[in-house]
CSV table of C-alpha atoms and ligand atoms in Angstrom, one decimal:
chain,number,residue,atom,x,y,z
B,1,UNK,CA,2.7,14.3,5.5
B,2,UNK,CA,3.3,14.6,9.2
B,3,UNK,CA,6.5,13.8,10.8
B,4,UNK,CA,6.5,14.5,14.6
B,5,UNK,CA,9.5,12.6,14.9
B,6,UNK,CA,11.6,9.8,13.7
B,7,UNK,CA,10.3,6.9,12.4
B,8,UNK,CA,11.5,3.2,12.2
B,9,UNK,CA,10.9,1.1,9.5
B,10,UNK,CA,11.2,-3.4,8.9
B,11,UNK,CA,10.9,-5.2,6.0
B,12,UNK,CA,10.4,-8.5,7.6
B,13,UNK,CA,11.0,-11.1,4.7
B,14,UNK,CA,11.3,-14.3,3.9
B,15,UNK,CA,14.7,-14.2,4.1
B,16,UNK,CA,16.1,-12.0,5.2
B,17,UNK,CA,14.8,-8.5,7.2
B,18,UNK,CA,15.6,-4.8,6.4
B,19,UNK,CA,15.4,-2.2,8.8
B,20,UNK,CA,15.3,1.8,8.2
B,21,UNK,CA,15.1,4.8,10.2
B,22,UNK,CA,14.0,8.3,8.9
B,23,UNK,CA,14.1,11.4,10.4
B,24,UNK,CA,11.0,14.0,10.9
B,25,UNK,CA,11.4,15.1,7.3
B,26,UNK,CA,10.7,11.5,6.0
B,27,UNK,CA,15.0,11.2,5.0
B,28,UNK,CA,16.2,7.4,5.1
B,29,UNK,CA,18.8,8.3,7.7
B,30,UNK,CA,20.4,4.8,8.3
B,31,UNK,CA,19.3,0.9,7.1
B,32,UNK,CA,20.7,-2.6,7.8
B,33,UNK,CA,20.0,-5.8,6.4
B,34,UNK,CA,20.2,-9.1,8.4
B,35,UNK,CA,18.7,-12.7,7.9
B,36,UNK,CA,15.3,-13.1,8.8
B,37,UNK,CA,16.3,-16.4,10.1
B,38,UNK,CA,12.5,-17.8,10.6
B,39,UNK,CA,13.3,-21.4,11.4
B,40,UNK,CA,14.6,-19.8,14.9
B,41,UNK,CA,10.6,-19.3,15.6
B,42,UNK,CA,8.5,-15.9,15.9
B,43,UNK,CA,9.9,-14.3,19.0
B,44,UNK,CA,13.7,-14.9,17.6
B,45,UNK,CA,13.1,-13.0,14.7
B,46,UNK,CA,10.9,-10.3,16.3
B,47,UNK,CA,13.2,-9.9,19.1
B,48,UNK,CA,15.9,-9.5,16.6
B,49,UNK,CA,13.7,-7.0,14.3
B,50,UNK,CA,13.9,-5.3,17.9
B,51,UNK,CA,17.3,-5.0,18.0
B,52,UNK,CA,18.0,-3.9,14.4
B,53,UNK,CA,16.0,-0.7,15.1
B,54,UNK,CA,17.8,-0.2,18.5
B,55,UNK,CA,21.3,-0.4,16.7
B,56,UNK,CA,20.1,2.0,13.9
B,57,UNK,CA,18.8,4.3,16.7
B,58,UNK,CA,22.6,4.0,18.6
B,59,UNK,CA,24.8,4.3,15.1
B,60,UNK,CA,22.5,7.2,14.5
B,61,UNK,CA,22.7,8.9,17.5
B,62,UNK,CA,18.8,9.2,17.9
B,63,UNK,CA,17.2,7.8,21.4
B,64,UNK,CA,14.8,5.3,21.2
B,65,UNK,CA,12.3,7.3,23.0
B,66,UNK,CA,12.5,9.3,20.1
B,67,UNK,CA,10.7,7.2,18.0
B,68,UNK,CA,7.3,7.8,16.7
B,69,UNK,CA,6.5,4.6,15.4
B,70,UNK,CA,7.2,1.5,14.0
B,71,UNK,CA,5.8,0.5,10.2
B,72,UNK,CA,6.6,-2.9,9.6
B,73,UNK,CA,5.7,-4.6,6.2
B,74,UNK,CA,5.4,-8.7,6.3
B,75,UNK,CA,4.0,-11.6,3.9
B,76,UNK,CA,0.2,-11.8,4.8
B,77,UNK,CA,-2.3,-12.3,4.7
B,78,UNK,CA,-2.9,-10.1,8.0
B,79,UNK,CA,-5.3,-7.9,9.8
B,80,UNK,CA,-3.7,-4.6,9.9
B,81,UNK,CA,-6.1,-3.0,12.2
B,82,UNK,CA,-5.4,-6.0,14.8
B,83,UNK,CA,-1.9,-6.5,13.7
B,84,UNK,CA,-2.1,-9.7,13.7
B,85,UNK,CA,-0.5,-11.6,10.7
B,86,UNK,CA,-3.1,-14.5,10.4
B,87,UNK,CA,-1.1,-16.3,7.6
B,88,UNK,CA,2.6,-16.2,6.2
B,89,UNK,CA,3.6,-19.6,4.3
B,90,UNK,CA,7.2,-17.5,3.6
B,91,UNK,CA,8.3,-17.2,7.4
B,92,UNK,CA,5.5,-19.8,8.6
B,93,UNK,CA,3.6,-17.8,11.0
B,94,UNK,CA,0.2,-18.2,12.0
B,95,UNK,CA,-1.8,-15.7,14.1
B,96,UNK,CA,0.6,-13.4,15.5
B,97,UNK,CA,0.1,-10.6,16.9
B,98,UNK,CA,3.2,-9.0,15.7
B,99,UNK,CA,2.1,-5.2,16.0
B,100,UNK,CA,1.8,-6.2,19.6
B,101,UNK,CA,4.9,-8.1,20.3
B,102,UNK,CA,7.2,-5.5,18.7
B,103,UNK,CA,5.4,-2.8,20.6
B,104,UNK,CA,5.9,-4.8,23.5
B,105,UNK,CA,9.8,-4.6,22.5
B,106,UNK,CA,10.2,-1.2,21.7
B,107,UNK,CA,7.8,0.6,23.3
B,108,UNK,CA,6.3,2.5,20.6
B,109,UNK,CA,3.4,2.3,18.7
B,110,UNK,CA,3.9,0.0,15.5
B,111,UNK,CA,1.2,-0.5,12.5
B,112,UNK,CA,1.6,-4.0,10.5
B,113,UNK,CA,1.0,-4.0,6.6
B,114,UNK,CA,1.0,-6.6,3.7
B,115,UNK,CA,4.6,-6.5,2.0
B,116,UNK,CA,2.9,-5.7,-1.4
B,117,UNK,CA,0.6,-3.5,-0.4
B,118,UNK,CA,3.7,-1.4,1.8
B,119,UNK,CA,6.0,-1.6,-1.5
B,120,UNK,CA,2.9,0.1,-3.6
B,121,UNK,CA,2.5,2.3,-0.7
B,122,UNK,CA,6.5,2.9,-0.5
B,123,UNK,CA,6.2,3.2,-4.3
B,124,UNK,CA,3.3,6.0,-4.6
B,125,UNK,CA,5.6,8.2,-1.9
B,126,UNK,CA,9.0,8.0,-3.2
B,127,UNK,CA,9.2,6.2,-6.4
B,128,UNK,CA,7.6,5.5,-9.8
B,129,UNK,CA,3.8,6.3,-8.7
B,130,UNK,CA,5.3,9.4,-6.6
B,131,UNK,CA,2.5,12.4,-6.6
B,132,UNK,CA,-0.1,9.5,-8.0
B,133,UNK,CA,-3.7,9.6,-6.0
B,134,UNK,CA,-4.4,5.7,-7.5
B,135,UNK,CA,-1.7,3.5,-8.3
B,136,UNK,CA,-1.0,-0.3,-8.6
B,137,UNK,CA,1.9,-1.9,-7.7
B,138,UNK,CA,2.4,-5.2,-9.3
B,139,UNK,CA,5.3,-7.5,-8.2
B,140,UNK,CA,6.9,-10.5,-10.4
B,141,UNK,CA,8.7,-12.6,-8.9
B,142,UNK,CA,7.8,-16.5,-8.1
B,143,UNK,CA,4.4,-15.3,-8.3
B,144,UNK,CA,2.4,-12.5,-8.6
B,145,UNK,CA,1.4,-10.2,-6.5
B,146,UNK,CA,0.1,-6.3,-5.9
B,147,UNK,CA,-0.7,-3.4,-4.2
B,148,UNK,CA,-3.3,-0.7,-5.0
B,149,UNK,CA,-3.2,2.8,-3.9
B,150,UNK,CA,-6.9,4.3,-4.1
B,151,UNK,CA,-7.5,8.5,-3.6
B,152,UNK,CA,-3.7,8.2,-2.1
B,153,UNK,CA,-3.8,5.6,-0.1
B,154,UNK,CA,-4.2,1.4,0.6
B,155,UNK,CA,-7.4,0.3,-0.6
B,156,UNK,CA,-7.6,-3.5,0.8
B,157,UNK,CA,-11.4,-4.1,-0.6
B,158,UNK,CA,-14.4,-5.3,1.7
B,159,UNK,CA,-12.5,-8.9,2.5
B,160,UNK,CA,-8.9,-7.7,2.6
B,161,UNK,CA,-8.4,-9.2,-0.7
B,162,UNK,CA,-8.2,-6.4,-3.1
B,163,UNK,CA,-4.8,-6.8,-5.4
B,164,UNK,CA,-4.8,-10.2,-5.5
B,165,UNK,CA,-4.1,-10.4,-8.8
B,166,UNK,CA,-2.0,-13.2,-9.3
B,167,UNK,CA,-5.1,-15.4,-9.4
B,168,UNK,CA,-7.2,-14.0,-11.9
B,169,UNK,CA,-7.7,-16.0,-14.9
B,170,UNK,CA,-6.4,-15.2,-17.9
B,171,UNK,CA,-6.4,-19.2,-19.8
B,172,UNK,CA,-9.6,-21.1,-18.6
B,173,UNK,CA,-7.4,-24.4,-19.8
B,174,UNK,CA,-4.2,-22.5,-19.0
B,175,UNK,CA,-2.1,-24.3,-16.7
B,176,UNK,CA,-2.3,-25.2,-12.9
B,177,UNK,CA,-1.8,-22.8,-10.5
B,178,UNK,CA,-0.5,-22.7,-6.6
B,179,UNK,CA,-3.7,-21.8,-5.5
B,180,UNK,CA,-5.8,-24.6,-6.7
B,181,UNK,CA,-7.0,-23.5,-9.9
B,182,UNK,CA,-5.6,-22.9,-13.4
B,183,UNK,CA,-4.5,-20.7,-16.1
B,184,UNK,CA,-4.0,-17.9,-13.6
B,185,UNK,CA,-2.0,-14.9,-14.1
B,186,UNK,CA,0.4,-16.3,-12.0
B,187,UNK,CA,1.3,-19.4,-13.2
B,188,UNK,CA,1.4,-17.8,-17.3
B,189,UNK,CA,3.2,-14.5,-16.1
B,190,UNK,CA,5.6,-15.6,-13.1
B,191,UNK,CA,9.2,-16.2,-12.6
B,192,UNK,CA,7.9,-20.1,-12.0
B,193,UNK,CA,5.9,-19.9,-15.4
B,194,UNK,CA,9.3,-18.8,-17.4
B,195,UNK,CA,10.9,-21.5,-15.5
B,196,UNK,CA,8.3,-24.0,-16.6
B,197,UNK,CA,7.9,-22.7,-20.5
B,198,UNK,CA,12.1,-23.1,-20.5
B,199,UNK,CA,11.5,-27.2,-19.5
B,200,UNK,CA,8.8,-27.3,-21.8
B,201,UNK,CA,11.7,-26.6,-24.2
B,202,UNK,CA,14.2,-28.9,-23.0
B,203,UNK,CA,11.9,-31.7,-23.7
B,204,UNK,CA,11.4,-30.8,-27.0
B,205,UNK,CA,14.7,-31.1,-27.4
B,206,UNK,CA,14.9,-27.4,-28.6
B,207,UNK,CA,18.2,-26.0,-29.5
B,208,UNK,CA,19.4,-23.7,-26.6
B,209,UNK,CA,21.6,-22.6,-23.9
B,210,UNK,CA,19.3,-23.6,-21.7
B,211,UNK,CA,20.6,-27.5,-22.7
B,212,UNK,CA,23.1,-27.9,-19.7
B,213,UNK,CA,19.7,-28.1,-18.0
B,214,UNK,CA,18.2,-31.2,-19.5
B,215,UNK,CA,20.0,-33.4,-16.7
B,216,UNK,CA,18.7,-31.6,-14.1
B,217,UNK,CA,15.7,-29.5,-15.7
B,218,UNK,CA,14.5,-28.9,-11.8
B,219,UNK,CA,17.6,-26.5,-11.2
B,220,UNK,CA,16.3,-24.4,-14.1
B,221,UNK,CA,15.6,-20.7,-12.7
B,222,UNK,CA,13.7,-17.7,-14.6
B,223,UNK,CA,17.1,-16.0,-14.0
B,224,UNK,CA,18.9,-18.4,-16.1
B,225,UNK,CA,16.2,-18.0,-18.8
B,226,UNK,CA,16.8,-13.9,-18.6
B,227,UNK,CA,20.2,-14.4,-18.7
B,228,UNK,CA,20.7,-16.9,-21.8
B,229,UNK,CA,17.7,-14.3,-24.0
B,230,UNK,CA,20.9,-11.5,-23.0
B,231,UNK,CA,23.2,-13.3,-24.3
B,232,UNK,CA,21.0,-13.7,-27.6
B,233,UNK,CA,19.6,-17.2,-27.4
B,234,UNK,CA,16.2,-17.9,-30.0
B,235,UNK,CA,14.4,-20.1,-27.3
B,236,UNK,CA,14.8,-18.0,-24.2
B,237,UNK,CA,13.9,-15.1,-25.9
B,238,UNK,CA,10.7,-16.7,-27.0
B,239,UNK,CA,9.7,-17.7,-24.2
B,240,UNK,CA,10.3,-14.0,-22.6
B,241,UNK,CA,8.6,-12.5,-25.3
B,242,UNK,CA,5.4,-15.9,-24.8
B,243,UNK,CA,5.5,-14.6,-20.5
B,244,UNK,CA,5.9,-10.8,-21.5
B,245,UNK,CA,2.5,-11.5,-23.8
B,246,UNK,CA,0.7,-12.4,-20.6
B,247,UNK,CA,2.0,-9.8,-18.5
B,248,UNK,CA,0.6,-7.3,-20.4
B,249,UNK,CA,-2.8,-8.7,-20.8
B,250,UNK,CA,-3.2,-8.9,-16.9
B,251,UNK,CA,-1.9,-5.5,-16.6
B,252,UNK,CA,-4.8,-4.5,-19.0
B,253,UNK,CA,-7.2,-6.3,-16.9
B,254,UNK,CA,-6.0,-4.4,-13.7
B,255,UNK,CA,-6.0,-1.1,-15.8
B,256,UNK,CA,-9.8,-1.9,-16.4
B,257,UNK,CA,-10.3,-3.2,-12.9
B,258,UNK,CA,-8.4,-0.1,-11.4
B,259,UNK,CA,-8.4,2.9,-13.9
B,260,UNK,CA,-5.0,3.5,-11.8
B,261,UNK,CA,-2.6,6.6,-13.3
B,262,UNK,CA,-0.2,4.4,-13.0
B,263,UNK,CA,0.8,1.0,-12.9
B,264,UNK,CA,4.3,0.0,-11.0
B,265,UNK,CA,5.9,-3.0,-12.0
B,266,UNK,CA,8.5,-4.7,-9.8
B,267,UNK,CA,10.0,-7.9,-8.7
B,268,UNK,CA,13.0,-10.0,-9.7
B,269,UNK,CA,11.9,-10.8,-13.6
B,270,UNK,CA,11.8,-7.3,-14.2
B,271,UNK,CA,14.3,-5.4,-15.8
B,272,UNK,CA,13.5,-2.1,-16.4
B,273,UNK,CA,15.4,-2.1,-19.9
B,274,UNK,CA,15.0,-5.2,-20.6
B,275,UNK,CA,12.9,-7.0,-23.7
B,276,UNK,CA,10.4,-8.3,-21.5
B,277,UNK,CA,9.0,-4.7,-19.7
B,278,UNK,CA,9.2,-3.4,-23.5
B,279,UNK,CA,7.3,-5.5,-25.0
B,280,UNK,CA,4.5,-6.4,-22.0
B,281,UNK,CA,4.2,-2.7,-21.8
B,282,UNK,CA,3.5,-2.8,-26.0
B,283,UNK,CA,1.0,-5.6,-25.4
B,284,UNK,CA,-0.6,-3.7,-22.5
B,285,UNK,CA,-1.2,-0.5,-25.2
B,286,UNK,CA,-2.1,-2.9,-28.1
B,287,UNK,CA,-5.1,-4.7,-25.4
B,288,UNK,CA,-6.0,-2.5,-23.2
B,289,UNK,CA,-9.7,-0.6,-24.0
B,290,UNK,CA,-9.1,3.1,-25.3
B,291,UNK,CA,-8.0,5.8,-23.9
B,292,UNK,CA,-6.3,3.7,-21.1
B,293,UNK,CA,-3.8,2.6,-23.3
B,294,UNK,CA,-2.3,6.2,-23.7
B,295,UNK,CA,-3.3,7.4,-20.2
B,296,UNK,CA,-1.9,4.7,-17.9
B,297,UNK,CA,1.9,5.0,-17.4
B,298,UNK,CA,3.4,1.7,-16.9
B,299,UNK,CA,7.0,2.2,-15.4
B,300,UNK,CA,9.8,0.3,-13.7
B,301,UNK,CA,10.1,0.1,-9.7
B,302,UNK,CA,12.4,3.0,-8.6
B,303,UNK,CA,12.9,2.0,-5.2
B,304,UNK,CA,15.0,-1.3,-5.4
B,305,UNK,CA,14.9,-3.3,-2.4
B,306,UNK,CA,13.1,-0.4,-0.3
B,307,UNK,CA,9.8,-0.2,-2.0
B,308,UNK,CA,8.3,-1.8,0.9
B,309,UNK,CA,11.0,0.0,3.6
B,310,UNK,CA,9.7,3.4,2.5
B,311,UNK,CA,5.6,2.2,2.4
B,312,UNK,CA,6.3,0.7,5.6
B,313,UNK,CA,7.9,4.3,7.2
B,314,UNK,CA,4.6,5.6,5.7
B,315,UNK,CA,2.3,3.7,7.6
B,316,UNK,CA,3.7,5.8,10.4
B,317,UNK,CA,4.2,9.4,9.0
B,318,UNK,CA,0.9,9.3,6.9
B,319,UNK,CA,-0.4,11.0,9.8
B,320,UNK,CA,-3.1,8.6,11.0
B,321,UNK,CA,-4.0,8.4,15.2
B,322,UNK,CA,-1.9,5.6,16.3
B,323,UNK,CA,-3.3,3.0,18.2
B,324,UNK,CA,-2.9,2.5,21.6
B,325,UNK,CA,-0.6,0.1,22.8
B,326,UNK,CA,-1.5,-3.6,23.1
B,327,UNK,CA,0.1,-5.7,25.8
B,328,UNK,CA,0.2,-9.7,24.7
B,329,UNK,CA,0.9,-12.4,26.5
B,330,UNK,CA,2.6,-15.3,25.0
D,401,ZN,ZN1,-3.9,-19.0,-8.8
């Protein structure tokens, strides 16, 4: 890795936004956390993306004009080389040229990158794929999603598509899925399939924590479902053990797809001691063709809430000719 200088780092979310800055050894030297606040509109948020990095540069004592670059990470789908994010349902944006506009703001360079594909990135750097030349990065959450790493860095396949995971099929009369079809990984293996399974129980009447929920079955989170199998309930832990089942069969199919060293497995469902990591990671070793079984490490996330913080920084200190600057109109 190169680091000319210092480099600044978003996480543009949902949300809310994180913002890093790391010096020419690649250190996290300061970060801040603010609402994303996307109902304001695009040039809100990127305007105050803007300012984040300027008061991280101030606090830190490090002049803007300092800077390398900016890596930003962002719900695509995008066009990274353009910088354009062409799609993002999470902070309803639709072609715009963000790599541009923040450019525009800063003056310095800045490279865009699909969140996932930044966290795997962030991941392969600093955390559980660190020293790893192909790596996935598979994040459960309220669906599924991933990022692969490929002779050390982003593979996005011929259509940009490559990691999208969460809509394979794994049930071909499993049930519906987001995306149009059914019995996807995502809807067996997500935080909304636990949350799903758990009203399945309620109106069975099973016997559970969970009950307090049969009022109001739509306030039922995959939180509340990992929290009640904690504090020992039967159904929960079913269910858990039902979701954990799935996750490891898609993370044998990606292990096939892939060959990857390692696969990285993050998002809000996972806990990295809990039941359900230990026993997808026993159904990946029991499905999975041999040798892959032994060979591919499946760990927890190491980063926290950085993964994509740190793959973003390394968009910029990766080393790659940066772009010259655009200048958009809006
Ligand atoms: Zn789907």
């Amino acid at each position: 890795m190169t680091h000319a200088g210092y480099t600044g780092a978003l996480d543009i979310g949902g949300t809310k936004m994180l913002a890093g800055l790391f010096d020419e050894e690649g250190r996290l030297l300061a970060r801040k956390r603010i609402e994303t606040q996307a109902s304001q509109g695009v040039l809100p948020v990127i305007a105050r993306a803007a300012l984040l990095i300027r008061e991280l540069a101030q606090e830190t004592g490090i002049s803007p004009d300092r800077l390398t670059g900016i890596g930003c990470s962002v719900p695509g789908p995008l066009d990274s080389e353009r910088g354009v994010v062409i799609f993002s349902p999470n902070l309803a944006w639709r072609d715009v040229p963000l790599a541009g506009l923040l450019s525009q703001e800063l003056d310095v360079p800045v490279r865009i990158e699909d969140d996932a594909r930044c966290a795997a990135l962030g991941e392969a750097r600093r955390g559980g794929a660190r020293g790893a030349q192909n790596a996935v990065y598979v994040t459960i959450s309220t669906g599924i999603g991933a990022g692969v790493i490929l002779n050390g860095g982003i593979y996005r396949g011929s259509h940009g598509c490559a990691g999208e995971v969460g809509h394979m099929t794994l049930d071909a009369n499993g049930p519906p899925c987001a995306c149009g079809n059914m019995g996807c990984f995502e809807s067996l293996a997500s935080g909304t399939a636990i949350a799903a399974r758990a009203r399945q129980a309620l109106l069975h009447g099973d016997e559970t924590l969970l009950a307090r929920f049969r009022a109001e079955p739509a306030l039922l989170t995959a939180q509340q479902v990992i929290d009640a199998a904690n504090m020992g309930d039967a159904v929960a832990s079913r269910i858990l053990e039902t979701t954990a089942m799935y996750i490891g069969i898609g993370l044998a199919a990606i292990a096939t797809t892939y060959d990857p060293e390692v696969i990285v497995l993050g998002g809000g469902v996972i806990q990295p001691d809990g039941a359900l990591f230990q026993k997808a990671r026993e159904t990946f070793q029991a499905r999975v063709i041999s040798p892959l079984g032994s060979l591919v490490c499946i760990v927890p996330a190491q980063l926290g809430d950085e993964s994509a913080l740190w793959g973003a920084a390394a968009l910029i200190s990766d080393g790659r000719p940066l772009a010259i600057r655009q200048v958009i109109d809006v």
